[in-house]
């Protein structure tokens, strides 16, 4: 009985399926802690012809920019999406018709109120009425490295099984807490944890002329939390090609999806 009563002139119009798939990916990086409550939300920035969706918990980050029809009065504004609301709404991305109209509510000063309405292509209305947290969301773009010195491509279906095997090893051994990745011989990408080691079937490996350890010609290494990467990769399509980029052992690394979405994971520093 929920009938959409949204003013199209005040709405952001997006492809329903693509939007729901986008928030299903982006929500994986929202925080589960109460210490910084604004990080428990997806942050949405409204551009002239696009909508930027992003999230971070300070250890991982997701961002996706998608095409949108935007009323000029909304350009430059932003709103939040409750993470629980996002997970529930995105469970069935193919069942909401062609387009979705998003209507954030703002006060007289142009600031978000915490109320956002979503009207789908089936004329059904969904309301996200959450607590309105004051303050600014972190500037995500500043956290994303602008260049990579070590890059490679890998399909999600090639990477995910190895990540899950490593997760099992770590979960069953209290002495293990990180996943180790190496690039060596200018040709191999190897993941390991404890006594488990797996060479990844990757392509387009590109590295700087850099060797940090002789013998096995180690070009690069990094340690990270595998749980973060699994959470993102399992939201990607099985045959999707992911482009990984590394700028340093102590710098966050990223992967870019075919639709331009970015996933970022901070390294674990070992001394």
mmCIF file of C-alpha atoms in Angstrom:
data_model
loop_
_atom_site.group_PDB
_atom_site.id
_atom_site.type_symbol
_atom_site.label_atom_id
_atom_site.label_comp_id
_atom_site.label_asym_id
_atom_site.label_seq_id
_atom_site.Cartn_x
_atom_site.Cartn_y
_atom_site.Cartn_z
ATOM 1 C CA UNK A 1 0.000 0.000 0.000
ATOM 2 C CA UNK A 2 3.028 2.258 -0.012
ATOM 3 C CA UNK A 3 2.515 4.640 -2.917
ATOM 4 C CA UNK A 4 5.406 6.851 -3.933
ATOM 5 C CA UNK A 5 4.661 10.552 -3.646
ATOM 6 C CA UNK A 6 8.010 11.977 -4.665
ATOM 7 C CA UNK A 7 8.440 15.279 -6.474
ATOM 8 C CA UNK A 8 10.620 14.385 -9.475
ATOM 9 C CA UNK A 9 11.944 17.959 -9.615
ATOM 10 C CA UNK A 10 13.545 17.516 -6.189
ATOM 11 C CA UNK A 11 14.875 13.993 -6.697
ATOM 12 C CA UNK A 12 18.015 12.236 -7.810
ATOM 13 C CA UNK A 13 17.145 9.623 -10.436
ATOM 14 C CA UNK A 14 19.391 6.587 -10.820
ATOM 15 C CA UNK A 15 19.200 3.148 -12.401
ATOM 16 C CA UNK A 16 17.628 1.077 -9.622
ATOM 17 C CA UNK A 17 19.596 -2.117 -10.215
ATOM 18 C CA UNK A 18 22.955 -0.360 -10.501
ATOM 19 C CA UNK A 19 22.296 1.789 -7.441
ATOM 20 C CA UNK A 20 21.345 -1.167 -5.270
ATOM 21 C CA UNK A 21 24.347 -3.187 -6.436
ATOM 22 C CA UNK A 22 26.488 -0.135 -5.669
ATOM 23 C CA UNK A 23 25.319 0.292 -2.076
ATOM 24 C CA UNK A 24 25.609 -3.480 -1.511
ATOM 25 C CA UNK A 25 29.330 -3.135 -2.314
ATOM 26 C CA UNK A 26 29.978 0.201 -0.638
ATOM 27 C CA UNK A 27 28.286 -0.706 2.661
ATOM 28 C CA UNK A 28 30.950 -3.358 3.362
ATOM 29 C CA UNK A 29 33.351 -0.633 4.551
ATOM 30 C CA UNK A 30 30.984 1.032 7.046
ATOM 31 C CA UNK A 31 32.067 0.916 10.666
ATOM 32 C CA UNK A 32 30.478 -1.370 13.248
ATOM 33 C CA UNK A 33 31.771 0.719 16.168
ATOM 34 C CA UNK A 34 29.888 3.441 18.026
ATOM 35 C CA UNK A 35 32.947 5.612 18.687
ATOM 36 C CA UNK A 36 32.499 7.551 15.418
ATOM 37 C CA UNK A 37 28.811 7.074 14.589
ATOM 38 C CA UNK A 38 28.928 8.947 11.273
ATOM 39 C CA UNK A 39 31.184 6.172 9.916
ATOM 40 C CA UNK A 40 28.334 3.689 10.382
ATOM 41 C CA UNK A 41 26.692 5.307 7.336
ATOM 42 C CA UNK A 42 27.280 5.409 3.598
ATOM 43 C CA UNK A 43 28.108 8.951 2.546
ATOM 44 C CA UNK A 44 26.538 10.215 -0.693
ATOM 45 C CA UNK A 45 27.762 13.312 -2.537
ATOM 46 C CA UNK A 46 25.545 14.816 -5.222
ATOM 47 C CA UNK A 47 27.303 16.010 -8.369
ATOM 48 C CA UNK A 48 25.982 17.633 -11.525
ATOM 49 C CA UNK A 49 25.457 14.362 -13.374
ATOM 50 C CA UNK A 50 26.607 11.775 -10.868
ATOM 51 C CA UNK A 51 26.181 10.392 -7.388
ATOM 52 C CA UNK A 52 29.258 9.410 -5.381
ATOM 53 C CA UNK A 53 28.743 6.687 -2.773
ATOM 54 C CA UNK A 54 31.507 6.020 -0.255
ATOM 55 C CA UNK A 55 32.211 4.510 3.140
ATOM 56 C CA UNK A 56 35.118 3.955 5.512
ATOM 57 C CA UNK A 57 35.778 2.627 9.008
ATOM 58 C CA UNK A 58 39.332 4.081 9.001
ATOM 59 C CA UNK A 59 40.838 0.672 8.107
ATOM 60 C CA UNK A 60 39.109 0.044 4.786
ATOM 61 C CA UNK A 61 37.333 2.182 2.220
ATOM 62 C CA UNK A 62 34.891 1.822 -0.659
ATOM 63 C CA UNK A 63 33.845 4.348 -3.271
ATOM 64 C CA UNK A 64 31.715 4.255 -6.417
ATOM 65 C CA UNK A 65 30.629 7.038 -8.754
ATOM 66 C CA UNK A 66 27.520 6.416 -10.823
ATOM 67 C CA UNK A 67 25.493 8.327 -13.404
ATOM 68 C CA UNK A 68 22.467 10.193 -12.122
ATOM 69 C CA UNK A 69 19.884 12.752 -13.195
ATOM 70 C CA UNK A 70 20.146 15.538 -10.653
ATOM 71 C CA UNK A 71 18.029 18.634 -10.094
ATOM 72 C CA UNK A 72 20.349 21.651 -10.064
ATOM 73 C CA UNK A 73 19.112 22.654 -6.608
ATOM 74 C CA UNK A 74 20.680 19.492 -5.166
ATOM 75 C CA UNK A 75 24.126 19.776 -6.776
ATOM 76 C CA UNK A 76 26.857 20.101 -4.154
ATOM 77 C CA UNK A 77 24.770 18.699 -1.317
ATOM 78 C CA UNK A 78 25.263 15.403 0.488
ATOM 79 C CA UNK A 79 23.302 12.894 2.562
ATOM 80 C CA UNK A 80 23.799 9.716 4.569
ATOM 81 C CA UNK A 81 22.421 6.205 4.105
ATOM 82 C CA UNK A 82 21.934 4.040 7.185
ATOM 83 C CA UNK A 83 24.034 0.878 6.785
ATOM 84 C CA UNK A 84 21.294 -1.461 8.020
ATOM 85 C CA UNK A 85 18.792 0.199 5.678
ATOM 86 C CA UNK A 86 21.272 -0.155 2.779
ATOM 87 C CA UNK A 87 21.836 -3.859 3.431
ATOM 88 C CA UNK A 88 18.117 -4.598 3.600
ATOM 89 C CA UNK A 89 17.201 -2.555 0.518
ATOM 90 C CA UNK A 90 19.989 -4.035 -1.622
ATOM 91 C CA UNK A 91 19.178 -7.691 -0.946
ATOM 92 C CA UNK A 92 17.149 -7.937 -4.185
ATOM 93 C CA UNK A 93 18.601 -5.393 -6.646
ATOM 94 C CA UNK A 94 16.667 -6.750 -9.644
ATOM 95 C CA UNK A 95 13.179 -6.401 -8.139
ATOM 96 C CA UNK A 96 12.803 -2.625 -7.961
ATOM 97 C CA UNK A 97 12.002 -1.688 -11.552
ATOM 98 C CA UNK A 98 14.083 0.421 -13.919
ATOM 99 C CA UNK A 99 14.753 3.645 -12.019
ATOM 100 C CA UNK A 100 14.865 4.805 -8.431
ATOM 101 C CA UNK A 101 14.119 8.340 -7.270
ATOM 102 C CA UNK A 102 16.026 9.454 -4.192
ATOM 103 C CA UNK A 103 14.796 12.462 -2.237
ATOM 104 C CA UNK A 104 16.955 13.661 0.665
ATOM 105 C CA UNK A 105 15.402 16.196 3.021
ATOM 106 C CA UNK A 106 17.251 19.373 3.981
ATOM 107 C CA UNK A 107 16.542 22.152 6.471
ATOM 108 C CA UNK A 108 16.319 25.862 5.670
ATOM 109 C CA UNK A 109 20.120 26.117 5.814
ATOM 110 C CA UNK A 110 20.545 23.338 3.240
ATOM 111 C CA UNK A 111 21.822 20.833 5.788
ATOM 112 C CA UNK A 112 20.705 17.200 5.822
ATOM 113 C CA UNK A 113 17.945 16.289 8.297
ATOM 114 C CA UNK A 114 18.394 12.500 8.340
ATOM 115 C CA UNK A 115 15.306 11.739 6.258
ATOM 116 C CA UNK A 116 15.744 10.217 2.790
ATOM 117 C CA UNK A 117 12.964 8.736 0.619
ATOM 118 C CA UNK A 118 13.539 6.106 -2.080
ATOM 119 C CA UNK A 119 10.793 5.515 -4.648
ATOM 120 C CA UNK A 120 11.433 2.542 -6.923
ATOM 121 C CA UNK A 121 10.148 1.707 -10.394
ATOM 122 C CA UNK A 122 7.294 -0.319 -8.915
ATOM 123 C CA UNK A 123 5.869 2.764 -7.167
ATOM 124 C CA UNK A 124 6.943 1.484 -3.770
ATOM 125 C CA UNK A 125 8.321 3.945 -1.229
ATOM 126 C CA UNK A 126 11.139 3.165 1.210
ATOM 127 C CA UNK A 127 12.033 5.642 3.958
ATOM 128 C CA UNK A 128 15.394 5.924 5.695
ATOM 129 C CA UNK A 129 14.673 8.088 8.744
ATOM 130 C CA UNK A 130 17.866 8.015 10.795
ATOM 131 C CA UNK A 131 19.495 10.104 13.477
ATOM 132 C CA UNK A 132 21.163 13.132 11.963
ATOM 133 C CA UNK A 133 24.785 13.325 13.023
ATOM 134 C CA UNK A 134 26.419 16.717 12.795
ATOM 135 C CA UNK A 135 29.858 17.198 11.342
ATOM 136 C CA UNK A 136 31.590 16.398 8.100
ATOM 137 C CA UNK A 137 32.330 12.990 6.659
ATOM 138 C CA UNK A 138 36.062 12.306 6.079
ATOM 139 C CA UNK A 139 37.438 13.451 2.721
ATOM 140 C CA UNK A 140 37.695 10.046 1.059
ATOM 141 C CA UNK A 141 39.497 11.187 -2.084
ATOM 142 C CA UNK A 142 42.505 12.304 -0.038
ATOM 143 C CA UNK A 143 42.958 8.749 1.269
ATOM 144 C CA UNK A 144 43.146 7.058 -2.139
ATOM 145 C CA UNK A 145 46.699 6.762 -3.587
ATOM 146 C CA UNK A 146 46.973 8.524 -6.929
ATOM 147 C CA UNK A 147 49.520 6.130 -8.417
ATOM 148 C CA UNK A 148 50.667 2.552 -8.106
ATOM 149 C CA UNK A 149 54.189 1.166 -8.426
ATOM 150 C CA UNK A 150 53.091 -2.488 -8.399
ATOM 151 C CA UNK A 151 49.920 -3.513 -10.228
ATOM 152 C CA UNK A 152 48.220 -6.649 -11.509
ATOM 153 C CA UNK A 153 44.817 -7.918 -12.614
ATOM 154 C CA UNK A 154 42.975 -10.933 -11.224
ATOM 155 C CA UNK A 155 39.465 -12.316 -11.535
ATOM 156 C CA UNK A 156 37.380 -12.400 -8.378
ATOM 157 C CA UNK A 157 36.807 -16.155 -8.752
ATOM 158 C CA UNK A 158 40.575 -16.755 -8.796
ATOM 159 C CA UNK A 159 41.263 -14.632 -5.735
ATOM 160 C CA UNK A 160 38.360 -15.319 -3.381
ATOM 161 C CA UNK A 161 39.026 -19.061 -2.707
ATOM 162 C CA UNK A 162 42.629 -18.314 -1.678
ATOM 163 C CA UNK A 163 41.490 -15.499 0.608
ATOM 164 C CA UNK A 164 38.936 -17.786 2.276
ATOM 165 C CA UNK A 165 41.548 -20.497 2.839
ATOM 166 C CA UNK A 166 43.796 -17.936 4.493
ATOM 167 C CA UNK A 167 40.913 -16.742 6.664
ATOM 168 C CA UNK A 168 40.425 -20.323 7.908
ATOM 169 C CA UNK A 169 44.108 -20.549 8.832
ATOM 170 C CA UNK A 170 44.024 -17.254 10.713
ATOM 171 C CA UNK A 171 40.735 -17.986 12.492
ATOM 172 C CA UNK A 172 42.116 -21.331 13.731
ATOM 173 C CA UNK A 173 45.505 -20.077 14.903
ATOM 174 C CA UNK A 174 45.622 -17.377 17.570
ATOM 175 C CA UNK A 175 49.231 -16.591 16.629
ATOM 176 C CA UNK A 176 48.236 -15.562 13.113
ATOM 177 C CA UNK A 177 46.632 -12.182 12.539
ATOM 178 C CA UNK A 178 47.671 -10.975 9.093
ATOM 179 C CA UNK A 179 47.862 -12.075 5.477
ATOM 180 C CA UNK A 180 51.183 -11.709 3.672
ATOM 181 C CA UNK A 181 51.450 -10.921 -0.022
ATOM 182 C CA UNK A 182 54.637 -11.011 -2.084
ATOM 183 C CA UNK A 183 55.547 -10.123 -5.636
ATOM 184 C CA UNK A 184 58.780 -11.809 -6.668
ATOM 185 C CA UNK A 185 60.802 -12.887 -9.668
ATOM 186 C CA UNK A 186 58.998 -10.058 -11.482
ATOM 187 C CA UNK A 187 56.349 -12.627 -12.361
ATOM 188 C CA UNK A 188 54.613 -14.103 -9.305
ATOM 189 C CA UNK A 189 52.033 -12.911 -6.796
ATOM 190 C CA UNK A 190 51.910 -15.128 -3.713
ATOM 191 C CA UNK A 191 49.545 -14.993 -0.727
ATOM 192 C CA UNK A 192 50.421 -16.706 2.537
ATOM 193 C CA UNK A 193 49.533 -17.160 6.192
ATOM 194 C CA UNK A 194 51.337 -19.606 8.440
ATOM 195 C CA UNK A 195 52.150 -22.737 6.423
ATOM 196 C CA UNK A 196 49.598 -21.961 3.719
ATOM 197 C CA UNK A 197 50.903 -20.434 0.499
ATOM 198 C CA UNK A 198 49.100 -19.830 -2.780
ATOM 199 C CA UNK A 199 50.300 -18.317 -6.044
ATOM 200 C CA UNK A 200 47.555 -16.219 -7.608
ATOM 201 C CA UNK A 201 46.670 -16.699 -11.258
ATOM 202 C CA UNK A 202 47.028 -13.051 -12.245
ATOM 203 C CA UNK A 203 47.749 -11.116 -15.431
ATOM 204 C CA UNK A 204 49.278 -7.815 -16.541
ATOM 205 C CA UNK A 205 51.770 -7.732 -13.665
ATOM 206 C CA UNK A 206 53.639 -4.453 -13.777
ATOM 207 C CA UNK A 207 56.375 -3.552 -11.277
ATOM 208 C CA UNK A 208 59.009 -0.920 -10.821
ATOM 209 C CA UNK A 209 62.645 -1.985 -11.216
ATOM 210 C CA UNK A 210 62.863 -2.801 -7.545
ATOM 211 C CA UNK A 211 64.259 -5.738 -5.551
ATOM 212 C CA UNK A 212 64.189 -5.722 -1.753
ATOM 213 C CA UNK A 213 65.569 -9.195 -1.105
ATOM 214 C CA UNK A 214 67.925 -11.264 -3.221
ATOM 215 C CA UNK A 215 67.675 -15.027 -3.628
ATOM 216 C CA UNK A 216 64.059 -15.298 -4.599
ATOM 217 C CA UNK A 217 64.176 -11.795 -6.110
ATOM 218 C CA UNK A 218 61.523 -10.316 -3.827
ATOM 219 C CA UNK A 219 60.122 -7.197 -5.476
ATOM 220 C CA UNK A 220 57.428 -6.198 -3.011
ATOM 221 C CA UNK A 221 55.641 -7.384 0.136
ATOM 222 C CA UNK A 222 52.759 -6.224 2.289
ATOM 223 C CA UNK A 223 50.662 -7.495 5.221
ATOM 224 C CA UNK A 224 46.942 -6.846 5.591
ATOM 225 C CA UNK A 225 43.698 -7.967 7.224
ATOM 226 C CA UNK A 226 42.132 -10.593 4.958
ATOM 227 C CA UNK A 227 38.654 -10.119 6.429
ATOM 228 C CA UNK A 228 38.386 -6.652 4.900
ATOM 229 C CA UNK A 229 39.370 -7.804 1.420
ATOM 230 C CA UNK A 230 37.031 -10.813 1.516
ATOM 231 C CA UNK A 231 34.111 -8.577 2.470
ATOM 232 C CA UNK A 232 34.630 -6.461 -0.637
ATOM 233 C CA UNK A 233 35.628 -9.125 -3.167
ATOM 234 C CA UNK A 234 32.679 -11.391 -2.395
ATOM 235 C CA UNK A 235 30.369 -8.551 -3.459
ATOM 236 C CA UNK A 236 31.979 -8.543 -6.921
ATOM 237 C CA UNK A 237 30.828 -10.695 -9.817
ATOM 238 C CA UNK A 238 32.644 -14.035 -10.030
ATOM 239 C CA UNK A 239 34.156 -13.425 -13.463
ATOM 240 C CA UNK A 240 34.850 -9.757 -12.838
ATOM 241 C CA UNK A 241 38.369 -8.494 -13.443
ATOM 242 C CA UNK A 242 39.893 -6.601 -10.511
ATOM 243 C CA UNK A 243 42.846 -4.258 -10.958
ATOM 244 C CA UNK A 244 45.094 -4.150 -7.874
ATOM 245 C CA UNK A 245 47.489 -1.301 -7.236
ATOM 246 C CA UNK A 246 50.178 -0.932 -4.544
ATOM 247 C CA UNK A 247 52.199 2.196 -3.804
ATOM 248 C CA UNK A 248 54.259 0.979 -0.835
ATOM 249 C CA UNK A 249 54.533 -1.583 1.947
ATOM 250 C CA UNK A 250 53.172 0.887 4.502
ATOM 251 C CA UNK A 251 50.644 2.541 2.203
ATOM 252 C CA UNK A 252 47.004 1.508 1.615
ATOM 253 C CA UNK A 253 46.438 -0.599 -1.489
ATOM 254 C CA UNK A 254 43.447 -0.475 -3.798
ATOM 255 C CA UNK A 255 41.569 -2.567 -6.300
ATOM 256 C CA UNK A 256 39.368 -1.120 -9.006
ATOM 257 C CA UNK A 257 36.301 -2.913 -10.323
ATOM 258 C CA UNK A 258 35.063 -2.978 -13.920
ATOM 259 C CA UNK A 259 32.398 -0.393 -13.042
ATOM 260 C CA UNK A 260 35.020 1.973 -11.608
ATOM 261 C CA UNK A 261 34.277 1.197 -7.957
ATOM 262 C CA UNK A 262 37.282 1.306 -5.646
ATOM 263 C CA UNK A 263 38.088 -0.843 -2.646
ATOM 264 C CA UNK A 264 40.945 0.161 -0.331
ATOM 265 C CA UNK A 265 42.598 -1.735 2.525
ATOM 266 C CA UNK A 266 45.151 -0.305 4.950
ATOM 267 C CA UNK A 267 48.274 -2.416 5.629
ATOM 268 C CA UNK A 268 49.208 -4.022 8.915
ATOM 269 C CA UNK A 269 52.566 -2.767 10.121
ATOM 270 C CA UNK A 270 54.863 -5.495 11.416
ATOM 271 C CA UNK A 271 58.028 -4.734 13.331
#
